[in-house]
Amino acid sequence: EDFQMKVSERIAKLRALMAEKGIDAYVVPTADFHQSEYVGEHFKARKYITGFSGSYGTAVICQDDARLWTDGRYFFQATNELEGSGVRLMKMFVGDTPSVTEYLADKIQEDGKVGFDGRVLSMDEGKEYEDALSPKNISIDYEEDLIDQIWEDRPPLSDKPAFFLEEKYSGESSAHKLERVRKIMKDNGATVHIIASLDDTGWLLNVRGDDIDFFPLLLSYSIVRMDGVDLYVDETKLNDRILEEFKKVNVTLHPYNDIYEDIKKLDASETALIDPMKMNYALYKNIPCKIVEAANPTILMKAMKNDVELENIKEAHIKDGIAITKFMYWIKTRYDKEDITELSSADKLTSLRAAQEGYIRDSFEPLCAFADHAAMMHYSPSKETDVVLKEGAMFLNDTGGGYYEGSTDITRTFILGSIDQDMKKYFTAVVRAMMNLSRANFLYGCHGYNLDVLVRQPIWDLNIDFQCGSGHGVGYLGNVHEPPTGFRWYVVPSKNEHHQLEEGMVITDEPGIYEDGKFGIRIENEFIVRKGELNKYGQFMHFETITFAPIDLDGIDPEEMTKSEREWLNNYHKDVYEKIGPHLTDEEREWLKEYTRAI
């Protein structure tokens, strides 16, 4: 109640400030200035003003109304957290719920004013607001960070040190990467290229940081010119090794927030290459010269990993497989002897990963979900929701590690005790779905949406669907969800998964079945896109699986599988035993032999 009082007081302060400035509605999304998937504490303005702590949602505050939009992953959590705050939950994509812009276009009077901090909206979103509000001549004030003016103890921007990613990890020098980018700039007739996305700058300059939980990225903007790079960053984070490398490629340093004023000084004769999906609205509005819109060249380059990165990534997956296998052994042999909870198991898994050489930190927040919690696709345990593991149910773990050798993302669902025949049927269907995609052989030119039916078929055959993508690209110590490719049968423009599958891309394969209030099953491996045979029909492609950890045979009904599916699983488990076995204790290895046996 005390907390909800605080939220009400904060909203009252915000409304007073809005009245002073003639703003009728103020919009607060969940975002930093770079469209990052997760945001640092400094940027959690939406949580501050509503009390809702989920990772996705947008708040709109009017004088007589306050609302929060979020999606199905968070309805339950948002309902609880918003109770008593006076903020109303708007369930996105449900029934006739209006979008934020539809609501504003309807709610705000002619000649009214909508405000937001233009740095936290993407350029595309800002334009959507313009289109929706202009018919009623509603103006937009994008230069006001009103939350900052009322947030008294706002956490400062992160000041944690950055580190240089040596070439034995990156496989390519910054100088060479810049050369490739400048060629594409030339092809587009651009003289400068403005980058606002953190993973693109990090990849280009081979530098990483610690400014966002779980994501080893550095808060920064960069402007690539033909003869150098302007980097906007807190200089105190940079060590001598980084500065020495920056000299080689003529990097000039500027204070982090100076880019907004500096961009206005670009010469009118310049042409700027920008990516509308990766650029914030305020930055875009400040550009005075001609603009060319195209995808950041670095997006495709960094998605197509080089040989050094791929060898490293395979190494990271072996380390990860050791941690996951030890974890599975620990859970399956101990859950009925002591109280293990979702949270304590997540801590255990993190400690097993941390014991591996080269571990930096987990690559995203661990999703450890027991029984019916796993039906919520992105449930992650909290003190309020934590439960003890019991027998007769399934335990889903979607987790990942960040190592110098790369990032991992793996899901395993463990069977605790015994489950009924129906559950086994579902579990087996998910495993078959995952294998189906892994085994694909296809012609070059296919997109994720050409192959998605392979992974869905065993689940569609049960008249069931999982209402999300089947897989996503994975970054090398960058974003764990990395564009520009992925698997889903429908195209979502905002997801940027529209590129054909290219050699060297690293992608997840993660089908599932989720039954509300009952259970959730997901099995996730990662693979590398590889070239196969080249013949008169064209270039064939296939996937090389790089995730090695047992798939729980206690959930498998061999009768539900074809002979070739059983063979694939048996061969996979043989590989798991050979690659992971030598790194385990004798007891663990004996146990692993049983859990990788041929069926």
PDB file of C-alpha atoms in Angstrom, residues 106-243:
ATOM      1  CA  ASP A 106      -9.240   9.689 -29.615  1.00  0.00           C
ATOM      2  CA  LYS A 107      -8.624  11.106 -26.128  1.00  0.00           C
ATOM      3  CA  ILE A 108      -6.722  14.368 -26.776  1.00  0.00           C
ATOM      4  CA  GLN A 109      -8.691  17.463 -27.861  1.00  0.00           C
ATOM      5  CA  GLU A 110      -8.023  19.412 -31.093  1.00  0.00           C
ATOM      6  CA  ASP A 111      -4.819  21.505 -30.828  1.00  0.00           C
ATOM      7  CA  GLY A 112      -3.767  19.594 -27.702  1.00  0.00           C
ATOM      8  CA  LYS A 113      -0.218  18.543 -26.845  1.00  0.00           C
ATOM      9  CA  VAL A 114       1.405  15.127 -26.272  1.00  0.00           C
ATOM     10  CA  GLY A 115       4.827  14.926 -24.612  1.00  0.00           C
ATOM     11  CA  PHE A 116       7.552  12.307 -24.334  1.00  0.00           C
ATOM     12  CA  ASP A 117      11.336  12.101 -24.143  1.00  0.00           C
ATOM     13  CA  GLY A 118      12.184  11.677 -27.833  1.00  0.00           C
ATOM     14  CA  ARG A 119      15.375   9.822 -26.939  1.00  0.00           C
ATOM     15  CA  VAL A 120      13.431   6.796 -25.671  1.00  0.00           C
ATOM     16  CA  LEU A 121      11.170   6.359 -28.725  1.00  0.00           C
ATOM     17  CA  SER A 122      12.389   4.917 -31.996  1.00  0.00           C
ATOM     18  CA  MET A 123      12.272   7.073 -35.096  1.00  0.00           C
ATOM     19  CA  ASP A 124       9.512   4.855 -36.539  1.00  0.00           C
ATOM     20  CA  GLU A 125       7.423   5.141 -33.365  1.00  0.00           C
ATOM     21  CA  GLY A 126       7.819   8.935 -33.348  1.00  0.00           C
ATOM     22  CA  LYS A 127       6.578   9.101 -36.931  1.00  0.00           C
ATOM     23  CA  GLU A 128       3.580   6.922 -35.981  1.00  0.00           C
ATOM     24  CA  TYR A 129       2.687   9.477 -33.306  1.00  0.00           C
ATOM     25  CA  GLU A 130       2.991  12.278 -35.882  1.00  0.00           C
ATOM     26  CA  ASP A 131       0.676  10.450 -38.312  1.00  0.00           C
ATOM     27  CA  ALA A 132      -1.890   9.583 -35.648  1.00  0.00           C
ATOM     28  CA  LEU A 133      -2.028  13.018 -34.009  1.00  0.00           C
ATOM     29  CA  SER A 134      -1.705  15.442 -36.935  1.00  0.00           C
ATOM     30  CA  PRO A 135      -5.354  15.123 -38.152  1.00  0.00           C
ATOM     31  CA  LYS A 136      -6.464  16.846 -34.904  1.00  0.00           C
ATOM     32  CA  ASN A 137      -3.529  19.257 -35.050  1.00  0.00           C
ATOM     33  CA  ILE A 138      -2.150  17.797 -31.806  1.00  0.00           C
ATOM     34  CA  SER A 139       1.454  18.943 -31.314  1.00  0.00           C
ATOM     35  CA  ILE A 140       4.311  16.785 -30.027  1.00  0.00           C
ATOM     36  CA  ASP A 141       6.861  17.966 -27.469  1.00  0.00           C
ATOM     37  CA  TYR A 142       9.738  15.462 -27.638  1.00  0.00           C
ATOM     38  CA  GLU A 143      12.376  17.483 -25.752  1.00  0.00           C
ATOM     39  CA  GLU A 144      11.048  17.024 -22.207  1.00  0.00           C
ATOM     40  CA  ASP A 145      12.271  14.327 -19.817  1.00  0.00           C
ATOM     41  CA  LEU A 146       9.618  15.158 -17.198  1.00  0.00           C
ATOM     42  CA  ILE A 147      10.275  11.984 -15.205  1.00  0.00           C
ATOM     43  CA  ASP A 148      13.820  13.176 -14.591  1.00  0.00           C
ATOM     44  CA  GLN A 149      12.461  16.387 -13.073  1.00  0.00           C
ATOM     45  CA  ILE A 150      10.428  14.525 -10.415  1.00  0.00           C
ATOM     46  CA  TRP A 151      12.653  11.456  -9.842  1.00  0.00           C
ATOM     47  CA  GLU A 152      14.659  12.611  -6.843  1.00  0.00           C
ATOM     48  CA  ASP A 153      16.940   9.639  -6.229  1.00  0.00           C
ATOM     49  CA  ARG A 154      17.215   8.543  -9.859  1.00  0.00           C
ATOM     50  CA  PRO A 155      20.050   6.011 -10.198  1.00  0.00           C
ATOM     51  CA  PRO A 156      22.942   7.581 -12.140  1.00  0.00           C
ATOM     52  CA  LEU A 157      24.002   6.278 -15.551  1.00  0.00           C
ATOM     53  CA  SER A 158      26.253   3.243 -15.187  1.00  0.00           C
ATOM     54  CA  ASP A 159      29.954   4.052 -14.817  1.00  0.00           C
ATOM     55  CA  LYS A 160      31.267   0.485 -15.001  1.00  0.00           C
ATOM     56  CA  PRO A 161      34.469  -0.110 -16.987  1.00  0.00           C
ATOM     57  CA  ALA A 162      34.516  -1.263 -20.604  1.00  0.00           C
ATOM     58  CA  PHE A 163      36.844  -3.919 -22.041  1.00  0.00           C
ATOM     59  CA  PHE A 164      38.456  -4.545 -25.412  1.00  0.00           C
ATOM     60  CA  LEU A 165      37.527  -7.743 -27.249  1.00  0.00           C
ATOM     61  CA  GLU A 166      40.856  -9.020 -28.560  1.00  0.00           C
ATOM     62  CA  GLU A 167      41.112 -10.393 -32.082  1.00  0.00           C
ATOM     63  CA  LYS A 168      41.457 -13.978 -30.821  1.00  0.00           C
ATOM     64  CA  TYR A 169      37.771 -13.544 -29.847  1.00  0.00           C
ATOM     65  CA  SER A 170      36.475 -11.122 -32.490  1.00  0.00           C
ATOM     66  CA  GLY A 171      38.348 -12.604 -35.460  1.00  0.00           C
ATOM     67  CA  GLU A 172      38.440  -9.265 -37.300  1.00  0.00           C
ATOM     68  CA  SER A 173      40.095  -5.908 -36.679  1.00  0.00           C
ATOM     69  CA  SER A 174      38.127  -2.718 -36.275  1.00  0.00           C
ATOM     70  CA  ALA A 175      40.010  -1.223 -39.234  1.00  0.00           C
ATOM     71  CA  HIS A 176      38.773  -4.001 -41.516  1.00  0.00           C
ATOM     72  CA  LYS A 177      35.196  -3.733 -40.241  1.00  0.00           C
ATOM     73  CA  LEU A 178      35.225   0.035 -40.854  1.00  0.00           C
ATOM     74  CA  GLU A 179      36.500  -0.525 -44.371  1.00  0.00           C
ATOM     75  CA  ARG A 180      33.521  -2.805 -45.087  1.00  0.00           C
ATOM     76  CA  VAL A 181      31.046  -0.309 -43.577  1.00  0.00           C
ATOM     77  CA  ARG A 182      32.471   2.617 -45.570  1.00  0.00           C
ATOM     78  CA  LYS A 183      32.087   0.674 -48.793  1.00  0.00           C
ATOM     79  CA  ILE A 184      28.359   0.253 -48.089  1.00  0.00           C
ATOM     80  CA  MET A 185      28.106   3.936 -47.111  1.00  0.00           C
ATOM     81  CA  LYS A 186      29.584   4.827 -50.518  1.00  0.00           C
ATOM     82  CA  ASP A 187      27.168   2.464 -52.274  1.00  0.00           C
ATOM     83  CA  ASN A 188      24.327   4.340 -50.573  1.00  0.00           C
ATOM     84  CA  GLY A 189      25.764   7.757 -51.411  1.00  0.00           C
ATOM     85  CA  ALA A 190      26.320   8.536 -47.715  1.00  0.00           C
ATOM     86  CA  THR A 191      29.230  10.524 -46.239  1.00  0.00           C
ATOM     87  CA  VAL A 192      28.393   9.892 -42.574  1.00  0.00           C
ATOM     88  CA  HIS A 193      26.712   6.954 -40.817  1.00  0.00           C
ATOM     89  CA  ILE A 194      25.038   7.561 -37.451  1.00  0.00           C
ATOM     90  CA  ILE A 195      24.790   4.516 -35.157  1.00  0.00           C
ATOM     91  CA  ALA A 196      22.616   4.581 -32.039  1.00  0.00           C
ATOM     92  CA  SER A 197      22.356   0.825 -31.323  1.00  0.00           C
ATOM     93  CA  LEU A 198      24.832  -0.402 -28.719  1.00  0.00           C
ATOM     94  CA  ASP A 199      25.605  -3.802 -30.201  1.00  0.00           C
ATOM     95  CA  ASP A 200      26.395  -2.267 -33.603  1.00  0.00           C
ATOM     96  CA  THR A 201      28.951   0.193 -32.174  1.00  0.00           C
ATOM     97  CA  GLY A 202      30.349  -2.522 -29.880  1.00  0.00           C
ATOM     98  CA  TRP A 203      30.847  -4.937 -32.776  1.00  0.00           C
ATOM     99  CA  LEU A 204      32.363  -2.289 -35.048  1.00  0.00           C
ATOM    100  CA  LEU A 205      34.944  -1.070 -32.499  1.00  0.00           C
ATOM    101  CA  ASN A 206      35.479  -4.464 -30.780  1.00  0.00           C
ATOM    102  CA  VAL A 207      34.591  -2.994 -27.415  1.00  0.00           C
ATOM    103  CA  ARG A 208      32.196  -4.282 -24.764  1.00  0.00           C
ATOM    104  CA  GLY A 209      30.908  -2.859 -21.495  1.00  0.00           C
ATOM    105  CA  ASP A 210      28.819  -3.548 -18.411  1.00  0.00           C
ATOM    106  CA  ASP A 211      26.088  -0.900 -18.591  1.00  0.00           C
ATOM    107  CA  ILE A 212      22.987  -3.092 -18.883  1.00  0.00           C
ATOM    108  CA  ASP A 213      22.119  -6.120 -16.749  1.00  0.00           C
ATOM    109  CA  PHE A 214      23.054  -9.337 -18.596  1.00  0.00           C
ATOM    110  CA  PHE A 215      24.130  -7.519 -21.791  1.00  0.00           C
ATOM    111  CA  PRO A 216      27.880  -6.830 -22.096  1.00  0.00           C
ATOM    112  CA  LEU A 217      27.359  -3.527 -23.903  1.00  0.00           C
ATOM    113  CA  LEU A 218      28.624   0.031 -23.546  1.00  0.00           C
ATOM    114  CA  LEU A 219      26.322   3.085 -23.517  1.00  0.00           C
ATOM    115  CA  SER A 220      27.472   4.977 -26.595  1.00  0.00           C
ATOM    116  CA  TYR A 221      26.634   6.500 -29.961  1.00  0.00           C
ATOM    117  CA  SER A 222      28.941   6.646 -32.950  1.00  0.00           C
ATOM    118  CA  ILE A 223      29.216   8.668 -36.136  1.00  0.00           C
ATOM    119  CA  VAL A 224      31.270   6.914 -38.797  1.00  0.00           C
ATOM    120  CA  ARG A 225      32.943   9.321 -41.216  1.00  0.00           C
ATOM    121  CA  MET A 226      35.162   8.491 -44.170  1.00  0.00           C
ATOM    122  CA  ASP A 227      38.322   9.394 -42.218  1.00  0.00           C
ATOM    123  CA  GLY A 228      37.476   8.519 -38.616  1.00  0.00           C
ATOM    124  CA  VAL A 229      34.827   7.829 -35.999  1.00  0.00           C
ATOM    125  CA  ASP A 230      33.223  10.173 -33.455  1.00  0.00           C
ATOM    126  CA  LEU A 231      32.364   8.154 -30.353  1.00  0.00           C
ATOM    127  CA  TYR A 232      30.011   9.546 -27.709  1.00  0.00           C
ATOM    128  CA  VAL A 233      30.769   7.773 -24.449  1.00  0.00           C
ATOM    129  CA  ASP A 234      31.731   8.348 -20.816  1.00  0.00           C
ATOM    130  CA  GLU A 235      35.514   8.446 -21.255  1.00  0.00           C
ATOM    131  CA  THR A 236      36.230   7.296 -17.682  1.00  0.00           C
ATOM    132  CA  LYS A 237      35.027   3.782 -18.654  1.00  0.00           C
ATOM    133  CA  LEU A 238      37.798   3.305 -21.214  1.00  0.00           C
ATOM    134  CA  ASN A 239      41.162   1.708 -20.343  1.00  0.00           C
ATOM    135  CA  ASP A 240      44.562   2.206 -22.023  1.00  0.00           C
ATOM    136  CA  ARG A 241      44.180  -0.906 -24.159  1.00  0.00           C
ATOM    137  CA  ILE A 242      40.957   0.453 -25.679  1.00  0.00           C
ATOM    138  CA  LEU A 243      42.433   3.934 -26.229  1.00  0.00           C
TER     139      LEU A 243
END
